[in-house]
Amino acid sequence: MKKKIGLTLFMCAVMATVLAAPVVRVKGTIVEAGKLTPIDFGDVLLYVQGATQPVSNTMPDAEGRFMFTDVKEGEYSLMIRAMGFDVYTKSGIVLSATSELDLGTIEMTALEQGLAEVEIVAQKKQVIYKLDRRIVEASGSLLADGGTAVDILENTPSIRVDADGEVTFRGSSGFLVYVNGKPSIFSGSQALEQIPSGQIENIEIITTPSARHDTDGDVGIINIITKKRFKSGFSGMVNASASTILSRNVDFLLTQQNAASRWYVGGAWTERLRKSNFDQDKTTLVGNMTTVSRSTGPRESNNFNYALKAGYARSFSSTTFNVDVEGGYGGRMRVGDLDYRETQTVTIDKEGLLTQETLEGDYFSRDYYHIEETFFQGTAGFDHPFTGKGHKLSGSFYLKYGGDALEYFESDLYDKANIRQQGHRAWEDEHRWTVRSNLDYVYPYRPTGRLEAGHQYYSYLEDGDYSMQFWNPARQDFYWRDDIYNTFYFQRGIHSLYALLADSYKAFDWQAGVRAEHTHRVLKSSREWANRTVNRMELFPSVHLGYTFPHEHRLMASFSCRTTRPALFYMEPYITYRDYYSAEIGNPDIRPEYIYVYELNYHKNIGEHSISATLFHRNRRDKIERLRIPYEAGVTLDSMANVGNDYSTGLELSSQLQPARWWNITLNGSYYHYRVENKLASAGGRDETSRNYELMLNNGLYAGKNTRIQLDGNFVGPSVTTQGRTSAFWYVNLSLRQQMLNRKLTGTFAFRDVFNSARYDSRIQTSNLESSTRIRPFYPLVTLTLAYTFNNFKQKNAGSREDHDLFEGTNH
């Protein structure tokens, strides 16, 4: 830990002793008209009067402030463009050799019909880099139309989606998902797939979260910002989509904005399907029996969500209160219908002579998995600004209940005469409660500096039972396995206190903070030997530094300490089955991961173009990984374990180019070296290293005022675990968007994996297990989306997607 703190202090010293601050020539503050809330995103461009290319380009900070430095004397004009607002221009800016011009507060007017009317002449940046986060514009991807948050994120460097649709970022699936700063109803990849892209304004990726944020999630936080800027009056939007694999989605949002209040009603009916051809060879060695099997056939999954939501906000004097409620039914279903062939060879010692007996079988393997939950959640909050800009107190209370939560599984083996030979049935019934409260205080101790402090309480409770039936071939009936029946109770409570100090001096920005967390965790079950109670106190520091050099070269450095606390299913001490030949069990003694993340980011705007590079290093201790071992003849058992430490060091590059007014290019790439130190030799794993790389090229073409074409190519490099590796693959996507009826109706045609080149190939090898899995997605995969907005709803263009989520079945 001392080395980590030392390196952090060294980073601070380097940034603090950088070149002397340049001379500020033009400055100002950007706010939203009528509300006077700071706008901390967008482009501020300075032109020589009459020129078509800017001489300087910058972005506002968290308080909406911007500045230009080292500008020569002369006459200039200013343009400001931000997503969802009308373009602001000001001409006749005259600078002498020594003058400094303060433009004061600039009010930006929200658009009534969105970017559609100005996007050709004011193309927005797809990714905006801030001191402690990056903002991904939802409008940056045509292929995201009719999709979800996953589709928008896939254009981001280092994000990968595997064959089961599981999202990983920099090689890890350990991230938190928030919606408008509050925890999502679901978690991880499932949470991202439940949010329709049509209702998303932008997505914040916080890779080195400050002390203000939760510490869970080893690669940070993904915060989904939904559309909420509305003009006065009644507005609305409706989106509908369908695909050739029968994915379908309908969502709507209606809102009424009055002078001092706002209400909204929305809903979604989503069924997100994946279909793939599955092919797996597996060899297991258990005792004196070797089983060689092959499974081939189709697999299909469906992530579904049916929900309604509503909210109301009202301002009384200087205090705003809000209430939001949501209820629905959601989950995931998976179906497999495979040909299953196996050969079992038993080695027998008969009076010193080793003989082998072989038994062959040819079956149909049919499995069905269904996880579902009826949920209700509500949030109540307030925001009270004091006298003085930025001085405020805010609080919120969040409650969610997941009732009738059920995980149901069935798996059967039939012979070729279609007679059941083996079978399982399993039920896991649960009730879930989530409580979260926040109280946050911000004090601006000077115009550029602020102190933040707050308290948070988080509690998650889940209780239920697990029961299972097995098939009796002799009786031709299922029977209960009383030895497997288990009850469980899990509760985790976290009290958090944080303090954060932030300030800026001319071209230098910084913020530093610390978060203290006390965790109380209780795990109980019918397996009394696995009962555990844990109390833990921890400190998590964070540092963020930024410096703007002359000519708008921007350099940012950051450090953050994170953790991954084991989820309940990591610890459940009883065996469950995903299909006939795949079982899993939890580990009640699994420990949290601790992650130390360092980043150095460089960003430069060059006229209409931009380039950014991020150098990162992540050290994860007590890495949690899914391990697979033989269990019974032909059956493998998965369990979670702390396998050791891993290290990721890499570089992410992103450039946004506009060769012509009708053509823009986004090129994203990442390369990182990954090393795993395995300390769990008993699982058959080993130390592994890999060089991971990805490349995405996105072309956006304007074929007319209302027509846009997008073509993108994607290459995804190989990856490794302690037990094996996954091969590289590539694919190409094509999409077309047409706006009609005065841009109120938008149609999008998306063709994913045009050349049918995407393949998933994963191999696992230990001393007693070899497994090779190959998955090929359904082809063709074409999606049609229609979006309609009426009255003065601020339409957002939804755009392209890099789609790795083409497969189904990687967990097998």
Short mmCIF file of N, CA and C in Angstrom, two decimals, residues 394-487:
data_model
loop_
_atom_site.label_atom_id
_atom_site.label_comp_id
_atom_site.label_asym_id
_atom_site.label_seq_id
_atom_site.Cartn_x
_atom_site.Cartn_y
_atom_site.Cartn_z
N SER A 394 -28.21 18.04 -0.79
CA SER A 394 -29.14 17.15 -1.49
C SER A 394 -29.19 15.81 -0.79
N GLY A 395 -30.31 15.14 -0.97
CA GLY A 395 -30.49 13.83 -0.35
C GLY A 395 -31.47 12.99 -1.12
N SER A 396 -31.41 11.69 -0.92
CA SER A 396 -32.34 10.79 -1.59
C SER A 396 -32.50 9.51 -0.78
N PHE A 397 -33.63 8.86 -0.99
CA PHE A 397 -33.91 7.56 -0.37
C PHE A 397 -34.46 6.64 -1.45
N TYR A 398 -33.87 5.45 -1.55
CA TYR A 398 -34.22 4.49 -2.60
C TYR A 398 -34.62 3.17 -1.96
N LEU A 399 -35.72 2.60 -2.45
CA LEU A 399 -36.20 1.31 -1.95
C LEU A 399 -36.64 0.45 -3.12
N LYS A 400 -36.17 -0.80 -3.12
CA LYS A 400 -36.58 -1.73 -4.17
C LYS A 400 -36.94 -3.07 -3.54
N TYR A 401 -38.05 -3.65 -4.01
CA TYR A 401 -38.47 -4.99 -3.58
C TYR A 401 -38.59 -5.89 -4.79
N GLY A 402 -37.92 -7.01 -4.74
CA GLY A 402 -38.04 -8.02 -5.79
C GLY A 402 -38.80 -9.21 -5.25
N GLY A 403 -40.06 -9.30 -5.61
CA GLY A 403 -40.91 -10.38 -5.10
C GLY A 403 -41.08 -11.49 -6.12
N ASP A 404 -41.42 -12.65 -5.65
CA ASP A 404 -41.65 -13.82 -6.51
C ASP A 404 -40.47 -14.06 -7.43
N ALA A 405 -39.26 -13.75 -6.94
CA ALA A 405 -38.07 -13.99 -7.75
C ALA A 405 -37.82 -15.49 -7.83
N LEU A 406 -37.60 -15.98 -9.03
CA LEU A 406 -37.46 -17.42 -9.24
C LEU A 406 -36.38 -17.70 -10.26
N GLU A 407 -35.51 -18.64 -9.93
CA GLU A 407 -34.59 -19.22 -10.90
C GLU A 407 -35.01 -20.67 -11.09
N TYR A 408 -35.48 -20.98 -12.29
CA TYR A 408 -35.96 -22.33 -12.59
C TYR A 408 -35.09 -22.95 -13.67
N PHE A 409 -34.76 -24.22 -13.50
CA PHE A 409 -33.90 -24.91 -14.45
C PHE A 409 -34.43 -26.32 -14.67
N GLU A 410 -34.39 -26.77 -15.90
CA GLU A 410 -34.66 -28.17 -16.20
C GLU A 410 -33.71 -28.64 -17.29
N SER A 411 -33.29 -29.90 -17.17
CA SER A 411 -32.37 -30.47 -18.14
C SER A 411 -32.67 -31.95 -18.27
N ASP A 412 -32.74 -32.42 -19.50
CA ASP A 412 -33.11 -33.81 -19.76
C ASP A 412 -32.24 -34.41 -20.84
N LEU A 413 -32.00 -35.73 -20.71
CA LEU A 413 -31.36 -36.52 -21.76
C LEU A 413 -32.38 -37.53 -22.27
N TYR A 414 -32.61 -37.50 -23.58
CA TYR A 414 -33.51 -38.43 -24.23
C TYR A 414 -32.71 -39.31 -25.18
N ASP A 415 -33.10 -40.58 -25.27
CA ASP A 415 -32.45 -41.43 -26.28
C ASP A 415 -33.06 -41.13 -27.64
N LYS A 416 -32.56 -41.80 -28.67
CA LYS A 416 -33.01 -41.50 -30.02
C LYS A 416 -34.45 -41.92 -30.27
N ALA A 417 -35.00 -42.72 -29.35
CA ALA A 417 -36.42 -43.06 -29.43
C ALA A 417 -37.27 -42.03 -28.69
N ASN A 418 -36.61 -40.97 -28.24
CA ASN A 418 -37.26 -39.86 -27.54
C ASN A 418 -37.84 -40.28 -26.19
N ILE A 419 -37.14 -41.20 -25.53
CA ILE A 419 -37.51 -41.63 -24.19
C ILE A 419 -36.52 -41.04 -23.20
N ARG A 420 -37.04 -40.37 -22.17
CA ARG A 420 -36.17 -39.71 -21.21
C ARG A 420 -35.34 -40.74 -20.44
N GLN A 421 -34.01 -40.51 -20.41
CA GLN A 421 -33.11 -41.39 -19.68
C GLN A 421 -32.63 -40.75 -18.37
N GLN A 422 -32.40 -39.46 -18.39
CA GLN A 422 -31.97 -38.73 -17.21
C GLN A 422 -32.65 -37.36 -17.21
N GLY A 423 -32.72 -36.74 -16.03
CA GLY A 423 -33.32 -35.42 -15.98
C GLY A 423 -33.17 -34.77 -14.63
N HIS A 424 -33.19 -33.44 -14.62
CA HIS A 424 -33.13 -32.63 -13.40
C HIS A 424 -34.21 -31.56 -13.47
N ARG A 425 -34.69 -31.15 -12.31
CA ARG A 425 -35.53 -29.97 -12.16
C ARG A 425 -35.03 -29.22 -10.93
N ALA A 426 -34.94 -27.90 -11.00
CA ALA A 426 -34.45 -27.13 -9.85
C ALA A 426 -35.21 -25.82 -9.74
N TRP A 427 -35.48 -25.42 -8.49
CA TRP A 427 -36.17 -24.17 -8.21
C TRP A 427 -35.40 -23.40 -7.14
N GLU A 428 -35.16 -22.13 -7.37
CA GLU A 428 -34.59 -21.26 -6.35
C GLU A 428 -35.53 -20.07 -6.19
N ASP A 429 -36.33 -20.09 -5.11
CA ASP A 429 -37.30 -19.03 -4.83
C ASP A 429 -36.67 -18.01 -3.89
N GLU A 430 -36.85 -16.71 -4.21
CA GLU A 430 -36.15 -15.67 -3.46
C GLU A 430 -37.05 -14.46 -3.25
N HIS A 431 -36.72 -13.71 -2.22
CA HIS A 431 -37.27 -12.37 -2.00
C HIS A 431 -36.09 -11.45 -1.76
N ARG A 432 -36.12 -10.26 -2.36
CA ARG A 432 -34.96 -9.36 -2.33
C ARG A 432 -35.39 -7.95 -1.94
N TRP A 433 -34.62 -7.36 -1.03
CA TRP A 433 -34.85 -5.97 -0.61
C TRP A 433 -33.55 -5.19 -0.79
N THR A 434 -33.66 -4.00 -1.38
CA THR A 434 -32.53 -3.10 -1.50
C THR A 434 -32.91 -1.74 -0.95
N VAL A 435 -32.09 -1.20 -0.05
CA VAL A 435 -32.31 0.12 0.54
C VAL A 435 -31.05 0.94 0.34
N ARG A 436 -31.22 2.20 0.00
CA ARG A 436 -30.07 3.08 -0.20
C ARG A 436 -30.49 4.50 0.17
N SER A 437 -29.69 5.18 0.98
CA SER A 437 -29.95 6.57 1.33
C SER A 437 -28.66 7.37 1.18
N ASN A 438 -28.80 8.61 0.73
CA ASN A 438 -27.66 9.49 0.51
C ASN A 438 -27.95 10.88 1.09
N LEU A 439 -26.94 11.49 1.66
CA LEU A 439 -26.99 12.88 2.06
C LEU A 439 -25.67 13.51 1.63
N ASP A 440 -25.73 14.50 0.73
CA ASP A 440 -24.53 15.06 0.13
C ASP A 440 -24.52 16.58 0.29
N TYR A 441 -23.35 17.11 0.63
CA TYR A 441 -23.20 18.54 0.87
C TYR A 441 -22.04 19.06 0.03
N VAL A 442 -22.26 20.21 -0.64
CA VAL A 442 -21.22 20.85 -1.45
C VAL A 442 -21.07 22.28 -0.97
N TYR A 443 -19.82 22.66 -0.65
CA TYR A 443 -19.54 24.01 -0.18
C TYR A 443 -18.44 24.63 -1.06
N PRO A 444 -18.77 25.67 -1.84
CA PRO A 444 -17.74 26.34 -2.66
C PRO A 444 -16.99 27.35 -1.80
N TYR A 445 -15.80 27.00 -1.38
CA TYR A 445 -15.06 27.88 -0.48
C TYR A 445 -14.40 29.04 -1.21
N ARG A 446 -14.35 28.96 -2.54
CA ARG A 446 -13.94 30.09 -3.37
C ARG A 446 -14.48 29.83 -4.77
N PRO A 447 -14.44 30.81 -5.68
CA PRO A 447 -15.09 30.63 -6.98
C PRO A 447 -14.66 29.38 -7.74
N THR A 448 -13.42 28.94 -7.59
CA THR A 448 -12.95 27.78 -8.34
C THR A 448 -12.82 26.52 -7.49
N GLY A 449 -13.05 26.61 -6.21
CA GLY A 449 -12.83 25.47 -5.33
C GLY A 449 -14.08 25.06 -4.59
N ARG A 450 -14.15 23.79 -4.24
CA ARG A 450 -15.31 23.30 -3.51
C ARG A 450 -14.91 22.15 -2.58
N LEU A 451 -15.66 22.02 -1.52
CA LEU A 451 -15.53 20.91 -0.59
C LEU A 451 -16.82 20.10 -0.66
N GLU A 452 -16.68 18.78 -0.83
CA GLU A 452 -17.83 17.89 -0.84
C GLU A 452 -17.69 16.88 0.29
N ALA A 453 -18.82 16.57 0.90
CA ALA A 453 -18.83 15.57 1.96
C ALA A 453 -20.21 14.93 2.00
N GLY A 454 -20.27 13.71 2.50
CA GLY A 454 -21.56 13.06 2.54
C GLY A 454 -21.53 11.72 3.25
N HIS A 455 -22.74 11.19 3.46
CA HIS A 455 -22.93 9.87 4.08
C HIS A 455 -23.85 9.05 3.19
N GLN A 456 -23.57 7.77 3.12
CA GLN A 456 -24.42 6.85 2.36
C GLN A 456 -24.62 5.57 3.15
N TYR A 457 -25.85 5.06 3.10
CA TYR A 457 -26.12 3.73 3.67
C TYR A 457 -26.70 2.87 2.57
N TYR A 458 -26.18 1.65 2.48
CA TYR A 458 -26.65 0.70 1.48
C TYR A 458 -26.91 -0.64 2.15
N SER A 459 -28.04 -1.27 1.83
CA SER A 459 -28.36 -2.58 2.38
C SER A 459 -29.00 -3.45 1.30
N TYR A 460 -28.54 -4.69 1.21
CA TYR A 460 -29.16 -5.67 0.31
C TYR A 460 -29.46 -6.93 1.11
N LEU A 461 -30.70 -7.40 1.01
CA LEU A 461 -31.14 -8.59 1.73
C LEU A 461 -31.82 -9.55 0.76
N GLU A 462 -31.47 -10.81 0.88
CA GLU A 462 -32.08 -11.84 0.03
C GLU A 462 -32.27 -13.10 0.87
N ASP A 463 -33.48 -13.67 0.82
CA ASP A 463 -33.69 -14.95 1.49
C ASP A 463 -34.59 -15.82 0.62
N GLY A 464 -34.42 -17.14 0.75
CA GLY A 464 -35.19 -18.06 -0.07
C GLY A 464 -34.76 -19.48 0.17
N ASP A 465 -35.12 -20.35 -0.77
CA ASP A 465 -34.73 -21.76 -0.65
C ASP A 465 -34.47 -22.34 -2.04
N TYR A 466 -33.76 -23.48 -2.02
CA TYR A 466 -33.37 -24.16 -3.26
C TYR A 466 -33.79 -25.62 -3.13
N SER A 467 -34.50 -26.11 -4.15
CA SER A 467 -34.96 -27.50 -4.15
C SER A 467 -34.74 -28.10 -5.53
N MET A 468 -34.66 -29.46 -5.57
CA MET A 468 -34.27 -30.11 -6.81
C MET A 468 -34.93 -31.48 -6.92
N GLN A 469 -35.28 -31.85 -8.16
CA GLN A 469 -35.80 -33.18 -8.48
C GLN A 469 -34.88 -33.87 -9.48
N PHE A 470 -34.78 -35.19 -9.35
CA PHE A 470 -34.05 -36.01 -10.30
C PHE A 470 -34.99 -37.05 -10.90
N TRP A 471 -34.65 -37.49 -12.10
CA TRP A 471 -35.45 -38.48 -12.82
C TRP A 471 -35.04 -39.88 -12.39
N ASN A 472 -36.06 -40.70 -12.11
CA ASN A 472 -35.86 -42.12 -11.80
C ASN A 472 -36.27 -42.94 -13.01
N PRO A 473 -35.31 -43.48 -13.79
CA PRO A 473 -35.66 -44.21 -15.02
C PRO A 473 -36.51 -45.44 -14.74
N ALA A 474 -36.27 -46.09 -13.61
CA ALA A 474 -37.02 -47.31 -13.32
C ALA A 474 -38.49 -47.00 -13.07
N ARG A 475 -38.75 -45.93 -12.32
CA ARG A 475 -40.14 -45.57 -12.00
C ARG A 475 -40.74 -44.63 -13.02
N GLN A 476 -39.89 -44.12 -13.93
CA GLN A 476 -40.36 -43.17 -14.94
C GLN A 476 -41.05 -41.98 -14.29
N ASP A 477 -40.36 -41.43 -13.27
CA ASP A 477 -40.94 -40.31 -12.54
C ASP A 477 -39.81 -39.51 -11.89
N PHE A 478 -40.12 -38.24 -11.55
CA PHE A 478 -39.16 -37.42 -10.82
C PHE A 478 -39.35 -37.61 -9.32
N TYR A 479 -38.25 -37.49 -8.57
CA TYR A 479 -38.29 -37.58 -7.12
C TYR A 479 -37.48 -36.45 -6.51
N TRP A 480 -37.89 -36.01 -5.32
CA TRP A 480 -37.21 -34.91 -4.64
C TRP A 480 -35.92 -35.39 -4.02
N ARG A 481 -34.88 -34.53 -4.10
CA ARG A 481 -33.61 -34.81 -3.45
C ARG A 481 -33.54 -34.01 -2.16
N ASP A 482 -33.95 -34.64 -1.05
CA ASP A 482 -33.96 -33.94 0.23
C ASP A 482 -32.55 -33.56 0.68
N ASP A 483 -31.54 -34.32 0.23
CA ASP A 483 -30.17 -34.01 0.64
C ASP A 483 -29.64 -32.75 -0.03
N ILE A 484 -30.32 -32.30 -1.12
CA ILE A 484 -29.89 -31.09 -1.82
C ILE A 484 -30.66 -29.87 -1.35
N TYR A 485 -31.88 -30.07 -0.80
CA TYR A 485 -32.70 -28.94 -0.38
C TYR A 485 -31.91 -28.03 0.56
N ASN A 486 -32.04 -26.70 0.35
CA ASN A 486 -31.28 -25.75 1.14
C ASN A 486 -32.05 -24.44 1.29
N THR A 487 -32.02 -23.88 2.49
CA THR A 487 -32.52 -22.53 2.70
C THR A 487 -31.33 -21.59 2.86
#
